[in-house]
GROMACS .gro file of C-alpha atoms in nm:
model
  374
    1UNK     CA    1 -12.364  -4.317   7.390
    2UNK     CA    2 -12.074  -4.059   7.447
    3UNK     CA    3 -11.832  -4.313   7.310
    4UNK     CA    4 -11.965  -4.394   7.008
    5UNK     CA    5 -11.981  -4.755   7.063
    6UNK     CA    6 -12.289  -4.929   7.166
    7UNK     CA    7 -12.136  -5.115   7.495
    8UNK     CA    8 -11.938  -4.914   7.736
    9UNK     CA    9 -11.700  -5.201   7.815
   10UNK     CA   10 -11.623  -5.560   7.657
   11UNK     CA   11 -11.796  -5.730   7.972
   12UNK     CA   12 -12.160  -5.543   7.852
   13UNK     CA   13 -12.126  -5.715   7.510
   14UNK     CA   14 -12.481  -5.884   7.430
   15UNK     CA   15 -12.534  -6.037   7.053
   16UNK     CA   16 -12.919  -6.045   7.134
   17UNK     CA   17 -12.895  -5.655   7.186
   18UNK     CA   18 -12.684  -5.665   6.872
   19UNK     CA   19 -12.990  -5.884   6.682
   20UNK     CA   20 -12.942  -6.178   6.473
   21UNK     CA   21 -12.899  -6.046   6.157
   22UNK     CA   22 -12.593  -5.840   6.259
   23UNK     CA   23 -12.441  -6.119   6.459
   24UNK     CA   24 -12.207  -6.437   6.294
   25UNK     CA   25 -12.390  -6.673   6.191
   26UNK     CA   26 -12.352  -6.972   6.366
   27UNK     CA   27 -12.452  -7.200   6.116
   28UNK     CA   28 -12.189  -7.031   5.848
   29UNK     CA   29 -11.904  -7.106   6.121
   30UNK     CA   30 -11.999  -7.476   6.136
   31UNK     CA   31 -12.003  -7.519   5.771
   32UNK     CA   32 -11.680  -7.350   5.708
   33UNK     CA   33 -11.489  -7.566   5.947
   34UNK     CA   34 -11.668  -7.912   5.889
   35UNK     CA   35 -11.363  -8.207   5.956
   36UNK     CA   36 -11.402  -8.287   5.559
   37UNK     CA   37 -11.265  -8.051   5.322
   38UNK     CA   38 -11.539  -8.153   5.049
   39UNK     CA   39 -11.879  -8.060   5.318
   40UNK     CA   40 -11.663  -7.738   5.370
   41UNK     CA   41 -11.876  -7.403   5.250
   42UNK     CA   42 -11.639  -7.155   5.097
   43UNK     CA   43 -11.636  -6.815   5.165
   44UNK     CA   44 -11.935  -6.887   5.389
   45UNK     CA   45 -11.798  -6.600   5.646
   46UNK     CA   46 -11.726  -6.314   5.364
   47UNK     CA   47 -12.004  -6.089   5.435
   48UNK     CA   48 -11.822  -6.029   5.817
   49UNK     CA   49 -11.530  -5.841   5.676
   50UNK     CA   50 -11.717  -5.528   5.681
   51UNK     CA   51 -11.827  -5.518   6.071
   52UNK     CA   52 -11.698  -5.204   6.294
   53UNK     CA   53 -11.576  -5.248   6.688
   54UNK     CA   54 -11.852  -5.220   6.913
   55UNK     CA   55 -11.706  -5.137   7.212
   56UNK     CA   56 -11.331  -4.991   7.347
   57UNK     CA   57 -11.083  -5.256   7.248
   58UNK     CA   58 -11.262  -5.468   7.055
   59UNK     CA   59 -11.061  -5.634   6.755
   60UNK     CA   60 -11.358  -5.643   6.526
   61UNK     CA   61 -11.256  -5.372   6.307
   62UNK     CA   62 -11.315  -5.506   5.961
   63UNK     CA   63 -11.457  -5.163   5.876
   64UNK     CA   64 -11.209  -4.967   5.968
   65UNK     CA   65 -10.943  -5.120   5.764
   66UNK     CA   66 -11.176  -5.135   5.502
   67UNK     CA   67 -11.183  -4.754   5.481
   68UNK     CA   68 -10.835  -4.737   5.498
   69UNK     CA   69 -10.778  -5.010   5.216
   70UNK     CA   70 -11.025  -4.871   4.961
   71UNK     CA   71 -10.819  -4.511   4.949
   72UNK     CA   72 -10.514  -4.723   4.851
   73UNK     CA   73 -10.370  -4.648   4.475
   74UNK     CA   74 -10.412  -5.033   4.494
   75UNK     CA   75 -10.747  -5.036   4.538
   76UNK     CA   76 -10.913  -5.081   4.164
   77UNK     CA   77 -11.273  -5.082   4.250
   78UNK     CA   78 -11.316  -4.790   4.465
   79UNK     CA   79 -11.049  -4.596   4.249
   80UNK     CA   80 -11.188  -4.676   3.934
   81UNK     CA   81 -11.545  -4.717   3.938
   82UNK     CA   82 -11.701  -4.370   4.007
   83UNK     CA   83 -11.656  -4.244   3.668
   84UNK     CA   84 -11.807  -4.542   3.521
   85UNK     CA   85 -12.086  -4.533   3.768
   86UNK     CA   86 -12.104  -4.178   3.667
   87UNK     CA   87 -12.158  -4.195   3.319
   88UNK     CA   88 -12.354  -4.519   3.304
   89UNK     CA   89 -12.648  -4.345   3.546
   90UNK     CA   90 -12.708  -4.103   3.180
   91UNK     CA   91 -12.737  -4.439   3.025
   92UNK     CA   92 -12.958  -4.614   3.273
   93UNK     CA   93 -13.247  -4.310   3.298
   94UNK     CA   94 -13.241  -4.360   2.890
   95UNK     CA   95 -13.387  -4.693   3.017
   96UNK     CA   96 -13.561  -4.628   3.382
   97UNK     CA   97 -13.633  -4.218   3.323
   98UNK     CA   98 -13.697  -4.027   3.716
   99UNK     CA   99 -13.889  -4.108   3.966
  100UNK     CA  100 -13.793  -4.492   4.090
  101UNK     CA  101 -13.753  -4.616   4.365
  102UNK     CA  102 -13.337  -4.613   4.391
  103UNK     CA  103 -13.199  -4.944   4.651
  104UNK     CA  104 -12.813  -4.838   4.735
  105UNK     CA  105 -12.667  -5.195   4.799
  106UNK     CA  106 -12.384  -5.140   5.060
  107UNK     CA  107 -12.325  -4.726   5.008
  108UNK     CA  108 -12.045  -4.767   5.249
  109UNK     CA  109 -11.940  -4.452   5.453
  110UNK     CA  110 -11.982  -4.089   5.337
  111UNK     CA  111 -11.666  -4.058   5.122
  112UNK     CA  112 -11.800  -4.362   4.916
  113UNK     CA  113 -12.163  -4.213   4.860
  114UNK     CA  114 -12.063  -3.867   4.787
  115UNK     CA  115 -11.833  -4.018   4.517
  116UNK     CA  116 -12.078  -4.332   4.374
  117UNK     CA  117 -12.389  -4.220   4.508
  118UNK     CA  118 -12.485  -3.887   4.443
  119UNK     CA  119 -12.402  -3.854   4.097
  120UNK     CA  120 -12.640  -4.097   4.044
  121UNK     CA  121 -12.905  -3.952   4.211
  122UNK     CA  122 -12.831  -3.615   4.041
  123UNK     CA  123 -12.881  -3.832   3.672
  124UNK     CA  124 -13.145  -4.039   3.780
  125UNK     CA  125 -13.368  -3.837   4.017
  126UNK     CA  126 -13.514  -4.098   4.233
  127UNK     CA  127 -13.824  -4.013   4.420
  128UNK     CA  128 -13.692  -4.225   4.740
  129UNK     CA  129 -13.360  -4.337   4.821
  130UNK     CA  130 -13.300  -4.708   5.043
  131UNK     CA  131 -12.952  -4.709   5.203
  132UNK     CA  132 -12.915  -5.067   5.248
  133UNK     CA  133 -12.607  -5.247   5.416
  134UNK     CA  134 -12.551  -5.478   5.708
  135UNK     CA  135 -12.373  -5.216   5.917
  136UNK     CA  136 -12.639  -4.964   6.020
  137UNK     CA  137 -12.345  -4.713   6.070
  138UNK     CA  138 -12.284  -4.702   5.711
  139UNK     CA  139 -12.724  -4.652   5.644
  140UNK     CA  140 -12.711  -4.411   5.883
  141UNK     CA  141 -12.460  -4.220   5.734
  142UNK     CA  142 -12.609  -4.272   5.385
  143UNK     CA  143 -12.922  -4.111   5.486
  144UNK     CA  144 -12.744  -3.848   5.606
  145UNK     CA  145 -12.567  -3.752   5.315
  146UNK     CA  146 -12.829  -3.808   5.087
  147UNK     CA  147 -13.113  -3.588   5.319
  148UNK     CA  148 -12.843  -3.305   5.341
  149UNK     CA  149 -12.794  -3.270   4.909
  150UNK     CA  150 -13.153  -3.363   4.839
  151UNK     CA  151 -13.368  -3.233   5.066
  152UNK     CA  152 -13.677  -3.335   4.939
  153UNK     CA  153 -13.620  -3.728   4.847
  154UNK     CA  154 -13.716  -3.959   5.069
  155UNK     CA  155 -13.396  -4.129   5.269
  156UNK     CA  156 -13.463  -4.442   5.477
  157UNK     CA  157 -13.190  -4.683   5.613
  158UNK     CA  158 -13.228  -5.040   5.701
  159UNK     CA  159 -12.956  -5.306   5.782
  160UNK     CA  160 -13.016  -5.588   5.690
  161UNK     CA  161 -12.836  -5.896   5.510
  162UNK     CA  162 -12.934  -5.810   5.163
  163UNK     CA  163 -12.788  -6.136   5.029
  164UNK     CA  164 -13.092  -6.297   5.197
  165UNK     CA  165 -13.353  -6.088   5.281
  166UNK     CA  166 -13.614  -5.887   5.055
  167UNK     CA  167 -13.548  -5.523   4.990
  168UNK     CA  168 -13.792  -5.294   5.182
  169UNK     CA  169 -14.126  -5.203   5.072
  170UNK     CA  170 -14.110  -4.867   4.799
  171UNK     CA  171 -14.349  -4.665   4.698
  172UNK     CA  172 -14.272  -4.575   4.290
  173UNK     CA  173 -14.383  -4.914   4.014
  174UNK     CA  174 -14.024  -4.883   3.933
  175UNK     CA  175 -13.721  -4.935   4.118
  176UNK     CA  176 -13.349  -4.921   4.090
  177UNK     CA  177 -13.085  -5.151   4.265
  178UNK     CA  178 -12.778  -4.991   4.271
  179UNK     CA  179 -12.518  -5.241   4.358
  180UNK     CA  180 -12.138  -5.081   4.293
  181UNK     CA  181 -11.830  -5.283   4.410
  182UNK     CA  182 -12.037  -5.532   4.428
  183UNK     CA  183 -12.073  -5.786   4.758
  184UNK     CA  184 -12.214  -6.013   4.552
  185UNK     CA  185 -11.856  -6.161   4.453
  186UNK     CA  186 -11.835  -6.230   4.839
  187UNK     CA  187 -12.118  -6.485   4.833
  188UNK     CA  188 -11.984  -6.827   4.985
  189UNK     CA  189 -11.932  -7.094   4.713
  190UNK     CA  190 -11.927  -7.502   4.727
  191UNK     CA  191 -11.610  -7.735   4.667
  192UNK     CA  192 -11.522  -7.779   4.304
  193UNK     CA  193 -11.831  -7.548   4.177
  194UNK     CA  194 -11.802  -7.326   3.886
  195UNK     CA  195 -11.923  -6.951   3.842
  196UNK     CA  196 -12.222  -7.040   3.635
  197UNK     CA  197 -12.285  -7.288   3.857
  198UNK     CA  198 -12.293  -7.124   4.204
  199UNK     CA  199 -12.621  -7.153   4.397
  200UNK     CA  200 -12.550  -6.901   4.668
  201UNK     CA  201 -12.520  -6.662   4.352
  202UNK     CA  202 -12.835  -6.759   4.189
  203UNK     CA  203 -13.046  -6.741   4.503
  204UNK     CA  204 -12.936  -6.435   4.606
  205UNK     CA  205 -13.036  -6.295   4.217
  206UNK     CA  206 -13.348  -6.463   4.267
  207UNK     CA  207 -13.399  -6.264   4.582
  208UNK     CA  208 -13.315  -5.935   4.496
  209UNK     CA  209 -13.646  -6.003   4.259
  210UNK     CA  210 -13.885  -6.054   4.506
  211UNK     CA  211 -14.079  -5.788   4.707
  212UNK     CA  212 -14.173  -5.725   5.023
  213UNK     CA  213 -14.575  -5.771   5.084
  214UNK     CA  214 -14.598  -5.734   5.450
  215UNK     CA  215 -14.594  -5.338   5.455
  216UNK     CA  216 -14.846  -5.059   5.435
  217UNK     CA  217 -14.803  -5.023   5.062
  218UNK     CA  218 -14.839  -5.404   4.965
  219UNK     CA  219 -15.223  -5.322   4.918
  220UNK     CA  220 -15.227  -5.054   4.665
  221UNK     CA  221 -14.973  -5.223   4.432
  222UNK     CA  222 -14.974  -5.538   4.247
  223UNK     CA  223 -14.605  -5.703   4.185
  224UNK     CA  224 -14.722  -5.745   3.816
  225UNK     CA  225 -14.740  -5.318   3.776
  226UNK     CA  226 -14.407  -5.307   3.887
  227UNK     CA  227 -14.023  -5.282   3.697
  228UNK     CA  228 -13.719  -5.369   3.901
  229UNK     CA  229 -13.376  -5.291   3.746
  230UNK     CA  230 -13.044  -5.391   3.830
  231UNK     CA  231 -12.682  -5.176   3.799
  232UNK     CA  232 -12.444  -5.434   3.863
  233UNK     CA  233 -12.082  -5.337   3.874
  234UNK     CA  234 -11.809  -5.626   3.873
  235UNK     CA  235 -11.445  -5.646   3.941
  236UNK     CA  236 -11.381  -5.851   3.599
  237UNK     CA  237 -11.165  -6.170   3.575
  238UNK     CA  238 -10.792  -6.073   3.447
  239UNK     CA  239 -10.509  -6.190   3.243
  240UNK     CA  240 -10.274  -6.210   3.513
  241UNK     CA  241 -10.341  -6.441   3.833
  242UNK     CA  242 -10.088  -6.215   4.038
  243UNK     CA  243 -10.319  -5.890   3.916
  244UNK     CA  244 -10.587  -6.051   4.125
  245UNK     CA  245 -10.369  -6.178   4.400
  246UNK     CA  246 -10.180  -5.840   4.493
  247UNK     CA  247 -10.531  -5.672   4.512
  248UNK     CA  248 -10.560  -5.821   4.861
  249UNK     CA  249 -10.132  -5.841   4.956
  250UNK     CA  250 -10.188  -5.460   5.204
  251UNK     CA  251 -10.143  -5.503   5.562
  252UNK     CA  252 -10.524  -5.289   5.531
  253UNK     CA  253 -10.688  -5.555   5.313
  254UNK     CA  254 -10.515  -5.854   5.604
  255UNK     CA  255 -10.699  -5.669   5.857
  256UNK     CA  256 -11.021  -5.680   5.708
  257UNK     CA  257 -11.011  -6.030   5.711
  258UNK     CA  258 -10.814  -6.164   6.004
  259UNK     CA  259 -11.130  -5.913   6.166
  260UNK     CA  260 -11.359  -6.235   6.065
  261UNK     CA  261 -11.179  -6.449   6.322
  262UNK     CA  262 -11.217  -6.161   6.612
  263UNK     CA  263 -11.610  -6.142   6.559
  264UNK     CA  264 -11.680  -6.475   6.540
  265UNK     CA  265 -11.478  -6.510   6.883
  266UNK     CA  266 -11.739  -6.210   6.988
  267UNK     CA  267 -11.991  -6.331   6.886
  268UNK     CA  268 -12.057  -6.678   6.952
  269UNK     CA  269 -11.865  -6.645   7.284
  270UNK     CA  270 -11.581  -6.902   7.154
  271UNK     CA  271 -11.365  -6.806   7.465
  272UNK     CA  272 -11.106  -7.036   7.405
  273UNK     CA  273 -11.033  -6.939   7.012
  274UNK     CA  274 -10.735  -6.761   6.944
  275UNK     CA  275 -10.773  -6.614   6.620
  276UNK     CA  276 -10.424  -6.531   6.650
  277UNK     CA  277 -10.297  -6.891   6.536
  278UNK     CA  278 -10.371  -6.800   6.200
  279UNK     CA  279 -10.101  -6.701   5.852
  280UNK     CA  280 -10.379  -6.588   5.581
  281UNK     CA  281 -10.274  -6.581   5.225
  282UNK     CA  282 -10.521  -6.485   4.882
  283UNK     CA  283 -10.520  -6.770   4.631
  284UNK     CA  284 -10.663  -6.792   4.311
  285UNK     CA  285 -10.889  -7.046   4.177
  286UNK     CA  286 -10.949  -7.041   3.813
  287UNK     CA  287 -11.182  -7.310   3.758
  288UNK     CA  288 -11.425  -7.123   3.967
  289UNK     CA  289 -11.331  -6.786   3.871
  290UNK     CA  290 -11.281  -6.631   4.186
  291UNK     CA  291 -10.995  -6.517   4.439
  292UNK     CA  292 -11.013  -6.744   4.779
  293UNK     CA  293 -10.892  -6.576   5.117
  294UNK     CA  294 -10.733  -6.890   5.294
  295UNK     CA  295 -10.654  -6.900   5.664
  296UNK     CA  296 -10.397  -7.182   5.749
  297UNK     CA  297 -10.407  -7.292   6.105
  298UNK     CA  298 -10.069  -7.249   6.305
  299UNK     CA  299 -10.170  -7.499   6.566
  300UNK     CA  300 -10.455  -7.732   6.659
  301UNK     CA  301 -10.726  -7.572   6.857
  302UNK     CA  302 -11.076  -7.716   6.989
  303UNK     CA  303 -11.319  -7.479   7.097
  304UNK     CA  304 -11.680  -7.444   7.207
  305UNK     CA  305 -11.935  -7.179   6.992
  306UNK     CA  306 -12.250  -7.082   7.107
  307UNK     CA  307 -12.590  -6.930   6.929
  308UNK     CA  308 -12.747  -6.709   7.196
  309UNK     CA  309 -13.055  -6.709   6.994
  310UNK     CA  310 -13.140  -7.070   6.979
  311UNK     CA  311 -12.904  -7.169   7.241
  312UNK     CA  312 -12.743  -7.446   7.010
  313UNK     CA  313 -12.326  -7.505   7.093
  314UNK     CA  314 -12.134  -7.698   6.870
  315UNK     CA  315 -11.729  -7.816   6.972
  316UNK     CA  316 -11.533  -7.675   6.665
  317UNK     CA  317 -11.195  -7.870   6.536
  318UNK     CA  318 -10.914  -7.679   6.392
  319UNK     CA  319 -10.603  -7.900   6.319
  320UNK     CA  320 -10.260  -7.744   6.258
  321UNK     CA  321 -10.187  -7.686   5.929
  322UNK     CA  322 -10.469  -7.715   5.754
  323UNK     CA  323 -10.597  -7.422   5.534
  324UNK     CA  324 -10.994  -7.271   5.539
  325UNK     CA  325 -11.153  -7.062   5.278
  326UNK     CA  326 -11.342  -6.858   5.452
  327UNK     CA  327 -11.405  -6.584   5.237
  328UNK     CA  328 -11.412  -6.524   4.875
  329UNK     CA  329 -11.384  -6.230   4.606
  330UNK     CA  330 -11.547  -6.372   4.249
  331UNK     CA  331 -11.450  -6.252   3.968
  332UNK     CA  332 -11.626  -6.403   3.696
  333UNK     CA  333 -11.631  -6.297   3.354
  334UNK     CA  334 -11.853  -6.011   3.165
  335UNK     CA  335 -11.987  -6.373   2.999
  336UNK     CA  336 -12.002  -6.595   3.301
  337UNK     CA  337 -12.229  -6.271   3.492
  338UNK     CA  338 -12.465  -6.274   3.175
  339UNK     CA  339 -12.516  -6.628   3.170
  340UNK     CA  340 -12.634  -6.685   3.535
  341UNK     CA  341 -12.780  -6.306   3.552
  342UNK     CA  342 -13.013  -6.486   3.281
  343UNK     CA  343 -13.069  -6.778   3.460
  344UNK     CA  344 -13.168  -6.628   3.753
  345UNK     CA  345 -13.420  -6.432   3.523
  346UNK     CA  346 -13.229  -6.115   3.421
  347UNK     CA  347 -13.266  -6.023   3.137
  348UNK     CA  348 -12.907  -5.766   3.054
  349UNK     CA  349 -13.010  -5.482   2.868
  350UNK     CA  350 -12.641  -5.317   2.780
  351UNK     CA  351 -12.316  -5.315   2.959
  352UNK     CA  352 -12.010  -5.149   2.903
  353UNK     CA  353 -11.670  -5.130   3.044
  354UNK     CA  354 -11.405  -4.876   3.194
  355UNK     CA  355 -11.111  -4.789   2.963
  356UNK     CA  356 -10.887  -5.033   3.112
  357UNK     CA  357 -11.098  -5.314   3.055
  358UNK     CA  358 -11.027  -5.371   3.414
  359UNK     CA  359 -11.416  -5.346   3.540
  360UNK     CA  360 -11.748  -5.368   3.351
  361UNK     CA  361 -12.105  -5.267   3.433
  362UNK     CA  362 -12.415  -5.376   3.315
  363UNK     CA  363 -12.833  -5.302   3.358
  364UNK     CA  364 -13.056  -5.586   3.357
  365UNK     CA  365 -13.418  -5.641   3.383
  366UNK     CA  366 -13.647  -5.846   3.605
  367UNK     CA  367 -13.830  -6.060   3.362
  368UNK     CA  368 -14.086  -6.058   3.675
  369UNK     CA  369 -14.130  -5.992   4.086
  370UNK     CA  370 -14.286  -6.173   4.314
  371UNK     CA  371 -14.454  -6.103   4.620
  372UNK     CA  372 -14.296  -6.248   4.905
  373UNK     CA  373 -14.389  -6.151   5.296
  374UNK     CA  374 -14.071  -6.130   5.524
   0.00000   0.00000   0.00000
């Protein structure tokens, strides 16, 4: 489309042309605003920050502020981590040598792979490369990037949920999940739950160890040949609560996530939500080790969702002054990561940290895959 969108006008919107997997989960919106605080999900809409307008005017632009935010001096991750990434990929082929299968875990747009990406792949010399992330422009542009400086490794994109779907299908016995600035500190989280503790997290670990059986290569390899390895890079827990905080204060890090309430009005045709009645404020919540984006309700609305795919509705309550967590950036400890990486059965092989102390990275091990069919 000449635009650049994929609907000419607001009125052509369709989440079924969308798909399911790229739409709000309808499910995740009834669990964040249950009437009782304690049956609340936390964070359960996190993964929606990331989503890019789809048509002239729309206010889902979660993505674009995104872009803008991560070039901020503020912005640790994205200004910190490519030298670490850089120089731990000498340390992880020590471990993996060349010729894996390499899984890039939200690459972002082209700025972000040319600077966390491809020095990797320069060290590591993958024989195919997965560009994996829930917005397909961000694959797409992967590929791209990757296909124009290697010519002759594989690229494929998909877009999918990663938190809760299996990777695709490879072709090498060992692969690589690269997984920088990690999403995985934007997994939901339950009322008065610790780190260690967190489900979502240890599912979504379990997942990332299971493989996909239902492709053409699922007969001539057995799950039991096969090495899967981890690079996990986490924004660590600090000294100072305000340190935290002030990481999401930018008027570009508020647009990310005010973007939540605009899609889910998209998508689940809630015609009567404003998502403008809304003050949102970053809080931090030490006993489970992670920074909670709270929306506060500036007046009482009731309003209808829909699920296009099932055709379910559901009559959603907000009441005036009451405060949702509907998105959440962990931070847990170099310990508390170890602890449930194990549990989840990783085993950490080494880990290190940048100068600053401020972010640490670590490789870990499957202890074993399993075979699961989509």
């Amino acid at each position: 489309m000449a635009t650049g969108f994929k609907f000419e006008k607001e009125e052509d919107f369709n989440p079924e042309v969308m798909g399911r997997s790229l739409c709000m989960s309808f499910d995740a919106v009834v669990s964040s605003f249950a009437r009782r605080p304690e049956e609340r999900v936390l964070g359960a809409l996190s993964s929606y920050i990331y989503d890019m307008p789809q048509y002239p005017g729309d206010r889902v632009k979660g993505g674009v502020y995104y872009s803008r935010y991560v070039k901020l001096p503020t912005s640790l991750i994205p200004q910190r981590q490519p030298s670490l990434l850089k120089q731990f990929a000498s340390t992880v082929r020590e471990y993996v040598g060349v010729g894996s299968s390499f899984f890039d875990l939200g690459p972002g747009p082209e700025w972000s792979v040319m600077k966390n990406t491809i020095p990797a792949l320069r060290s590591l010399e993958p024989s195919e490369y997965f560009a994996v992330d829930i917005e397909l422009k961000f694959t797409t542009e992967a590929c791209k990037v990757v296909a124009r400086e290697f010519p002759n490794i594989s690229a494929q994109g998909t877009a999918v949920d990663f938190h809760s779907q299996c990777l695709p299908r490879h072709k090498s016995d060992t692969s690589i999940i690269w997984y920088p600035g990690s999403t995985l500190g934007n997994l939901p989280a339950k009322p008065g739950e610790r780190f260690i503790e967190n489900q979502f997290v240890l599912k979504h670990l379990k997942q990332l160890k299971k493989i996909d059986s239902s492709s053409e290569y699922s007969s001539s390899q057995s799950s039991q040949n096969e090495q899967r390895y981890l690079v996990l890079l986490m924004d660590s827990q600090k000294d100072r609560v305000d340190s935290m905080v002030n990481l999401y204060s930018s008027e570009e890090a508020k647009g990310c996530f005010m973007s939540i309430l605009h899609k889910l009005k998209r998508d689940l045709q809630a015609h009567d939500f404003n998502p403008e009645a809304f003050s949102y404020s970053p809080r931090w919540n030490d006993y489970s080790s992670v920074v909670e984006h709270q929306f506060t309700a500036l007046e009482t609305q009731e309003f209808l969702i829909t699920d296009c795919f099932t055709g379910r509705e559901e009559t959603i309550k907000v009441l005036n002054g009451e405060s949702y967590t509907l998105a959440n950036s962990m931070k847990p400890s170099h310990e508390e990561m170890k602890s449930l990486l194990s549990r989840s059965g990783w085993e950490t092989l080494i880990s290190t940290w940048d100068t600053e102390r401020q972010l640490y990275i670590l490789l870990a091990q499957a202890s074993g895959l399993e075979k699961k069919s989509k």
